[in-house]
């Protein structure tokens, strides 16, 4: 993250000069911080902690909305701050919690309201700019969200969407693993870093 953000700050273009491995919004907030405050690893760690804190607050709202138990919501929020996942991958729990919260607001709405739908569309749009695979999964789930959400998920169509989301998530990992593994039938070895 730090190296890619530093290269983008130097003027290199994403996907042309720099291979990002994630989408552009994963890096450009760090680029903006580097431009304002200078390149700093401590600043990057602070940014990741801020993402974890936002995830914890959203997780608190999500659990409180679903269960109406503030003590459980507080416990989930604390756990999301204390166990944020891999450093520099703090966007993943943030995307999952934010999109789930938007879906929850939409599904639990007493009447068809625009606000949860618009918030969900905005969150999903940001998700596409950060991680396409996660956004595709939540788009597939959101297409069938509504009053009959749980009944729809466990139908043939719902399971097909879940399988498609799993394939979109797992297939790139398998292809990269195959590409980087040495060929057993000849002396071909993959290029280091390639």
PDB file of C-alpha atoms in Angstrom:
ATOM      1  CA  UNK A   1       0.000   0.000   0.000  1.00  0.00           C
ATOM      2  CA  UNK A   2       2.714   2.462   0.993  1.00  0.00           C
ATOM      3  CA  UNK A   3       4.861   1.798  -2.075  1.00  0.00           C
ATOM      4  CA  UNK A   4       1.967   1.980  -4.554  1.00  0.00           C
ATOM      5  CA  UNK A   5       0.669   5.165  -2.933  1.00  0.00           C
ATOM      6  CA  UNK A   6       4.154   6.684  -3.095  1.00  0.00           C
ATOM      7  CA  UNK A   7       4.442   5.777  -6.799  1.00  0.00           C
ATOM      8  CA  UNK A   8       1.016   7.292  -7.518  1.00  0.00           C
ATOM      9  CA  UNK A   9       2.075  10.402  -5.621  1.00  0.00           C
ATOM     10  CA  UNK A  10       5.129  10.647  -7.887  1.00  0.00           C
ATOM     11  CA  UNK A  11       2.807  10.895 -10.895  1.00  0.00           C
ATOM     12  CA  UNK A  12       2.688   7.338 -12.170  1.00  0.00           C
ATOM     13  CA  UNK A  13      -0.669   6.266 -13.605  1.00  0.00           C
ATOM     14  CA  UNK A  14      -2.732   3.429 -12.108  1.00  0.00           C
ATOM     15  CA  UNK A  15      -3.063   0.259 -14.222  1.00  0.00           C
ATOM     16  CA  UNK A  16      -0.618   1.690 -16.791  1.00  0.00           C
ATOM     17  CA  UNK A  17       2.553   2.389 -14.808  1.00  0.00           C
ATOM     18  CA  UNK A  18       1.595   0.809 -11.475  1.00  0.00           C
ATOM     19  CA  UNK A  19      -0.045  -2.572 -10.940  1.00  0.00           C
ATOM     20  CA  UNK A  20      -2.404  -1.886  -8.048  1.00  0.00           C
ATOM     21  CA  UNK A  21      -3.878  -5.367  -7.361  1.00  0.00           C
ATOM     22  CA  UNK A  22      -6.862  -3.529  -5.858  1.00  0.00           C
ATOM     23  CA  UNK A  23      -8.939  -0.695  -7.217  1.00  0.00           C
ATOM     24  CA  UNK A  24      -7.965   2.980  -7.106  1.00  0.00           C
ATOM     25  CA  UNK A  25      -9.856   4.087  -3.994  1.00  0.00           C
ATOM     26  CA  UNK A  26      -7.773   1.641  -1.940  1.00  0.00           C
ATOM     27  CA  UNK A  27      -4.722   3.867  -2.574  1.00  0.00           C
ATOM     28  CA  UNK A  28      -5.804   7.435  -3.347  1.00  0.00           C
ATOM     29  CA  UNK A  29      -6.783   8.388   0.240  1.00  0.00           C
ATOM     30  CA  UNK A  30      -3.244   7.378   1.273  1.00  0.00           C
ATOM     31  CA  UNK A  31      -1.863   9.388  -1.662  1.00  0.00           C
ATOM     32  CA  UNK A  32      -3.817  12.434  -0.415  1.00  0.00           C
ATOM     33  CA  UNK A  33      -2.468  11.966   3.115  1.00  0.00           C
ATOM     34  CA  UNK A  34       1.077  11.637   1.752  1.00  0.00           C
ATOM     35  CA  UNK A  35       0.620  14.796  -0.298  1.00  0.00           C
ATOM     36  CA  UNK A  36      -0.588  16.791   2.712  1.00  0.00           C
ATOM     37  CA  UNK A  37       1.646  15.417   5.483  1.00  0.00           C
ATOM     38  CA  UNK A  38       4.531  13.740   3.644  1.00  0.00           C
ATOM     39  CA  UNK A  39       5.309  10.050   3.293  1.00  0.00           C
ATOM     40  CA  UNK A  40       5.097   8.387   6.695  1.00  0.00           C
ATOM     41  CA  UNK A  41       4.563   4.795   7.770  1.00  0.00           C
ATOM     42  CA  UNK A  42       3.097   6.000  11.080  1.00  0.00           C
ATOM     43  CA  UNK A  43       0.558   8.092   9.176  1.00  0.00           C
ATOM     44  CA  UNK A  44      -0.421   5.016   7.179  1.00  0.00           C
ATOM     45  CA  UNK A  45      -0.912   3.035  10.388  1.00  0.00           C
ATOM     46  CA  UNK A  46      -3.069   5.869  11.730  1.00  0.00           C
ATOM     47  CA  UNK A  47      -5.186   5.754   8.559  1.00  0.00           C
ATOM     48  CA  UNK A  48      -5.681   1.997   8.992  1.00  0.00           C
ATOM     49  CA  UNK A  49      -6.688   2.541  12.630  1.00  0.00           C
ATOM     50  CA  UNK A  50      -9.183   5.215  11.529  1.00  0.00           C
ATOM     51  CA  UNK A  51     -10.706   2.716   9.071  1.00  0.00           C
ATOM     52  CA  UNK A  52     -10.973   0.152  11.878  1.00  0.00           C
ATOM     53  CA  UNK A  53     -12.667   2.720  14.105  1.00  0.00           C
ATOM     54  CA  UNK A  54     -15.203   3.580  11.390  1.00  0.00           C
ATOM     55  CA  UNK A  55     -15.823  -0.161  10.948  1.00  0.00           C
ATOM     56  CA  UNK A  56     -16.399  -0.513  14.696  1.00  0.00           C
ATOM     57  CA  UNK A  57     -18.906   2.349  14.777  1.00  0.00           C
ATOM     58  CA  UNK A  58     -20.801   0.933  11.805  1.00  0.00           C
ATOM     59  CA  UNK A  59     -20.662  -2.528  13.386  1.00  0.00           C
ATOM     60  CA  UNK A  60     -22.134  -1.091  16.582  1.00  0.00           C
ATOM     61  CA  UNK A  61     -25.038   0.459  14.622  1.00  0.00           C
ATOM     62  CA  UNK A  62     -25.573  -2.757  12.669  1.00  0.00           C
ATOM     63  CA  UNK A  63     -25.782  -5.050  15.699  1.00  0.00           C
ATOM     64  CA  UNK A  64     -27.860  -2.546  17.665  1.00  0.00           C
ATOM     65  CA  UNK A  65     -30.316  -2.227  14.751  1.00  0.00           C
ATOM     66  CA  UNK A  66     -30.578  -5.997  14.296  1.00  0.00           C
ATOM     67  CA  UNK A  67     -30.663  -7.125  17.929  1.00  0.00           C
ATOM     68  CA  UNK A  68     -31.655  -4.048  19.964  1.00  0.00           C
ATOM     69  CA  UNK A  69     -29.046  -4.981  22.576  1.00  0.00           C
ATOM     70  CA  UNK A  70     -26.636  -2.072  23.154  1.00  0.00           C
ATOM     71  CA  UNK A  71     -24.226  -4.126  25.288  1.00  0.00           C
ATOM     72  CA  UNK A  72     -23.805  -6.694  22.497  1.00  0.00           C
ATOM     73  CA  UNK A  73     -23.395  -3.921  19.933  1.00  0.00           C
ATOM     74  CA  UNK A  74     -20.727  -2.297  22.114  1.00  0.00           C
ATOM     75  CA  UNK A  75     -18.907  -5.633  22.450  1.00  0.00           C
ATOM     76  CA  UNK A  76     -18.918  -6.110  18.657  1.00  0.00           C
ATOM     77  CA  UNK A  77     -17.629  -2.558  18.175  1.00  0.00           C
ATOM     78  CA  UNK A  78     -14.782  -3.109  20.631  1.00  0.00           C
ATOM     79  CA  UNK A  79     -13.874  -6.406  18.959  1.00  0.00           C
ATOM     80  CA  UNK A  80     -13.802  -4.753  15.536  1.00  0.00           C
ATOM     81  CA  UNK A  81     -11.289  -2.199  16.830  1.00  0.00           C
ATOM     82  CA  UNK A  82      -9.158  -4.700  18.747  1.00  0.00           C
ATOM     83  CA  UNK A  83      -9.145  -7.341  15.975  1.00  0.00           C
ATOM     84  CA  UNK A  84      -9.105  -5.316  12.759  1.00  0.00           C
ATOM     85  CA  UNK A  85      -7.631  -8.061  10.579  1.00  0.00           C
ATOM     86  CA  UNK A  86      -4.484  -7.749   8.490  1.00  0.00           C
ATOM     87  CA  UNK A  87      -2.757  -4.419   8.637  1.00  0.00           C
ATOM     88  CA  UNK A  88      -3.318  -2.370   5.489  1.00  0.00           C
ATOM     89  CA  UNK A  89      -6.346  -4.505   4.568  1.00  0.00           C
ATOM     90  CA  UNK A  90      -8.728  -2.659   6.854  1.00  0.00           C
ATOM     91  CA  UNK A  91     -10.970  -1.828   3.924  1.00  0.00           C
ATOM     92  CA  UNK A  92     -12.260  -5.411   3.775  1.00  0.00           C
ATOM     93  CA  UNK A  93     -14.118  -5.406   7.116  1.00  0.00           C
ATOM     94  CA  UNK A  94     -15.220  -1.825   6.455  1.00  0.00           C
ATOM     95  CA  UNK A  95     -16.790  -2.790   3.121  1.00  0.00           C
ATOM     96  CA  UNK A  96     -18.452  -5.874   4.595  1.00  0.00           C
ATOM     97  CA  UNK A  97     -19.905  -4.045   7.595  1.00  0.00           C
ATOM     98  CA  UNK A  98     -20.971  -0.936   5.649  1.00  0.00           C
ATOM     99  CA  UNK A  99     -22.731  -2.901   2.918  1.00  0.00           C
ATOM    100  CA  UNK A 100     -24.356  -5.252   5.433  1.00  0.00           C
ATOM    101  CA  UNK A 101     -25.602  -2.268   7.448  1.00  0.00           C
ATOM    102  CA  UNK A 102     -27.141  -0.726   4.310  1.00  0.00           C
ATOM    103  CA  UNK A 103     -28.810  -4.023   3.398  1.00  0.00           C
ATOM    104  CA  UNK A 104     -30.084  -4.388   6.955  1.00  0.00           C
ATOM    105  CA  UNK A 105     -31.594  -0.894   6.920  1.00  0.00           C
ATOM    106  CA  UNK A 106     -33.272  -1.654   3.610  1.00  0.00           C
ATOM    107  CA  UNK A 107     -34.622  -5.067   4.658  1.00  0.00           C
ATOM    108  CA  UNK A 108     -35.878  -3.887   8.058  1.00  0.00           C
ATOM    109  CA  UNK A 109     -37.502  -0.705   6.742  1.00  0.00           C
ATOM    110  CA  UNK A 110     -41.173  -0.504   7.742  1.00  0.00           C
ATOM    111  CA  UNK A 111     -42.083   1.045   4.399  1.00  0.00           C
ATOM    112  CA  UNK A 112     -40.186   1.441   1.115  1.00  0.00           C
ATOM    113  CA  UNK A 113     -37.896   4.340   1.927  1.00  0.00           C
ATOM    114  CA  UNK A 114     -35.479   6.078  -0.399  1.00  0.00           C
ATOM    115  CA  UNK A 115     -32.779   6.926   2.121  1.00  0.00           C
ATOM    116  CA  UNK A 116     -31.581   3.354   2.835  1.00  0.00           C
ATOM    117  CA  UNK A 117     -31.664   2.634  -0.889  1.00  0.00           C
ATOM    118  CA  UNK A 118     -29.610   5.732  -1.762  1.00  0.00           C
ATOM    119  CA  UNK A 119     -27.157   5.077   1.075  1.00  0.00           C
ATOM    120  CA  UNK A 120     -26.792   1.504  -0.131  1.00  0.00           C
ATOM    121  CA  UNK A 121     -26.197   2.630  -3.721  1.00  0.00           C
ATOM    122  CA  UNK A 122     -23.548   5.121  -2.581  1.00  0.00           C
ATOM    123  CA  UNK A 123     -21.849   2.514  -0.371  1.00  0.00           C
ATOM    124  CA  UNK A 124     -21.923  -0.049  -3.163  1.00  0.00           C
ATOM    125  CA  UNK A 125     -20.449   2.485  -5.595  1.00  0.00           C
ATOM    126  CA  UNK A 126     -17.586   3.180  -3.201  1.00  0.00           C
ATOM    127  CA  UNK A 127     -17.142  -0.566  -2.780  1.00  0.00           C
ATOM    128  CA  UNK A 128     -16.671  -0.954  -6.540  1.00  0.00           C
ATOM    129  CA  UNK A 129     -13.936   1.691  -6.401  1.00  0.00           C
ATOM    130  CA  UNK A 130     -12.160  -0.185  -3.588  1.00  0.00           C
ATOM    131  CA  UNK A 131     -12.708  -3.926  -4.193  1.00  0.00           C
ATOM    132  CA  UNK A 132     -14.686  -5.171  -7.176  1.00  0.00           C
ATOM    133  CA  UNK A 133     -15.189  -8.737  -5.910  1.00  0.00           C
ATOM    134  CA  UNK A 134     -16.737  -7.646  -2.616  1.00  0.00           C
ATOM    135  CA  UNK A 135     -18.943  -5.132  -4.420  1.00  0.00           C
ATOM    136  CA  UNK A 136     -20.159  -7.772  -6.885  1.00  0.00           C
ATOM    137  CA  UNK A 137     -21.090 -10.039  -3.997  1.00  0.00           C
ATOM    138  CA  UNK A 138     -23.105  -7.319  -2.236  1.00  0.00           C
ATOM    139  CA  UNK A 139     -24.685  -6.233  -5.520  1.00  0.00           C
ATOM    140  CA  UNK A 140     -25.873  -9.801  -6.051  1.00  0.00           C
ATOM    141  CA  UNK A 141     -27.250  -9.969  -2.518  1.00  0.00           C
ATOM    142  CA  UNK A 142     -28.805  -6.511  -2.824  1.00  0.00           C
ATOM    143  CA  UNK A 143     -30.634  -7.410  -6.020  1.00  0.00           C
ATOM    144  CA  UNK A 144     -32.791  -9.832  -4.090  1.00  0.00           C
ATOM    145  CA  UNK A 145     -33.049  -7.810  -0.870  1.00  0.00           C
ATOM    146  CA  UNK A 146     -36.452  -6.797   0.368  1.00  0.00           C
ATOM    147  CA  UNK A 147     -39.278  -8.183   2.468  1.00  0.00           C
ATOM    148  CA  UNK A 148     -38.748 -11.723   1.139  1.00  0.00           C
ATOM    149  CA  UNK A 149     -34.957 -11.583   1.400  1.00  0.00           C
ATOM    150  CA  UNK A 150     -34.333 -14.779   3.354  1.00  0.00           C
ATOM    151  CA  UNK A 151     -36.912 -16.709   1.353  1.00  0.00           C
ATOM    152  CA  UNK A 152     -35.238 -15.557  -1.876  1.00  0.00           C
ATOM    153  CA  UNK A 153     -31.655 -16.333  -0.850  1.00  0.00           C
ATOM    154  CA  UNK A 154     -32.413 -20.005  -0.312  1.00  0.00           C
ATOM    155  CA  UNK A 155     -34.039 -20.506  -3.725  1.00  0.00           C
ATOM    156  CA  UNK A 156     -32.284 -21.793  -6.826  1.00  0.00           C
ATOM    157  CA  UNK A 157     -31.660 -18.263  -8.107  1.00  0.00           C
ATOM    158  CA  UNK A 158     -30.342 -17.066  -4.750  1.00  0.00           C
ATOM    159  CA  UNK A 159     -27.962 -19.988  -4.447  1.00  0.00           C
ATOM    160  CA  UNK A 160     -26.774 -19.361  -8.015  1.00  0.00           C
ATOM    161  CA  UNK A 161     -25.950 -15.753  -7.083  1.00  0.00           C
ATOM    162  CA  UNK A 162     -24.116 -16.920  -3.955  1.00  0.00           C
ATOM    163  CA  UNK A 163     -22.154 -19.443  -6.017  1.00  0.00           C
ATOM    164  CA  UNK A 164     -21.326 -16.763  -8.595  1.00  0.00           C
ATOM    165  CA  UNK A 165     -20.102 -14.444  -5.834  1.00  0.00           C
ATOM    166  CA  UNK A 166     -17.969 -17.225  -4.376  1.00  0.00           C
ATOM    167  CA  UNK A 167     -16.500 -17.976  -7.820  1.00  0.00           C
ATOM    168  CA  UNK A 168     -15.717 -14.305  -8.442  1.00  0.00           C
ATOM    169  CA  UNK A 169     -13.961 -14.171  -5.075  1.00  0.00           C
ATOM    170  CA  UNK A 170     -12.071 -17.481  -5.183  1.00  0.00           C
ATOM    171  CA  UNK A 171     -11.280 -17.897  -8.905  1.00  0.00           C
ATOM    172  CA  UNK A 172      -8.712 -15.038  -9.094  1.00  0.00           C
ATOM    173  CA  UNK A 173      -6.900 -16.468  -6.062  1.00  0.00           C
ATOM    174  CA  UNK A 174      -6.707 -19.907  -7.669  1.00  0.00           C
ATOM    175  CA  UNK A 175      -5.478 -18.488 -10.978  1.00  0.00           C
ATOM    176  CA  UNK A 176      -2.741 -16.479  -9.265  1.00  0.00           C
ATOM    177  CA  UNK A 177      -1.683 -19.528  -7.263  1.00  0.00           C
ATOM    178  CA  UNK A 178      -1.481 -21.603 -10.454  1.00  0.00           C
ATOM    179  CA  UNK A 179       0.461 -18.866 -12.261  1.00  0.00           C
ATOM    180  CA  UNK A 180       3.018 -18.569  -9.470  1.00  0.00           C
ATOM    181  CA  UNK A 181       3.543 -22.288  -8.905  1.00  0.00           C
ATOM    182  CA  UNK A 182       6.430 -23.968 -10.762  1.00  0.00           C
ATOM    183  CA  UNK A 183       5.587 -26.220 -13.708  1.00  0.00           C
ATOM    184  CA  UNK A 184       6.185 -29.883 -12.862  1.00  0.00           C
ATOM    185  CA  UNK A 185       6.375 -31.120 -16.455  1.00  0.00           C
ATOM    186  CA  UNK A 186       9.414 -29.035 -17.491  1.00  0.00           C
ATOM    187  CA  UNK A 187      12.059 -26.798 -15.973  1.00  0.00           C
ATOM    188  CA  UNK A 188       9.933 -23.646 -16.202  1.00  0.00           C
ATOM    189  CA  UNK A 189       9.949 -21.511 -13.069  1.00  0.00           C
ATOM    190  CA  UNK A 190       7.879 -18.347 -12.675  1.00  0.00           C
ATOM    191  CA  UNK A 191       9.670 -15.029 -12.732  1.00  0.00           C
ATOM    192  CA  UNK A 192      10.194 -13.692  -9.173  1.00  0.00           C
ATOM    193  CA  UNK A 193       7.745 -10.885  -8.500  1.00  0.00           C
ATOM    194  CA  UNK A 194       5.900 -11.647 -11.739  1.00  0.00           C
TER     195      UNK A 194
END
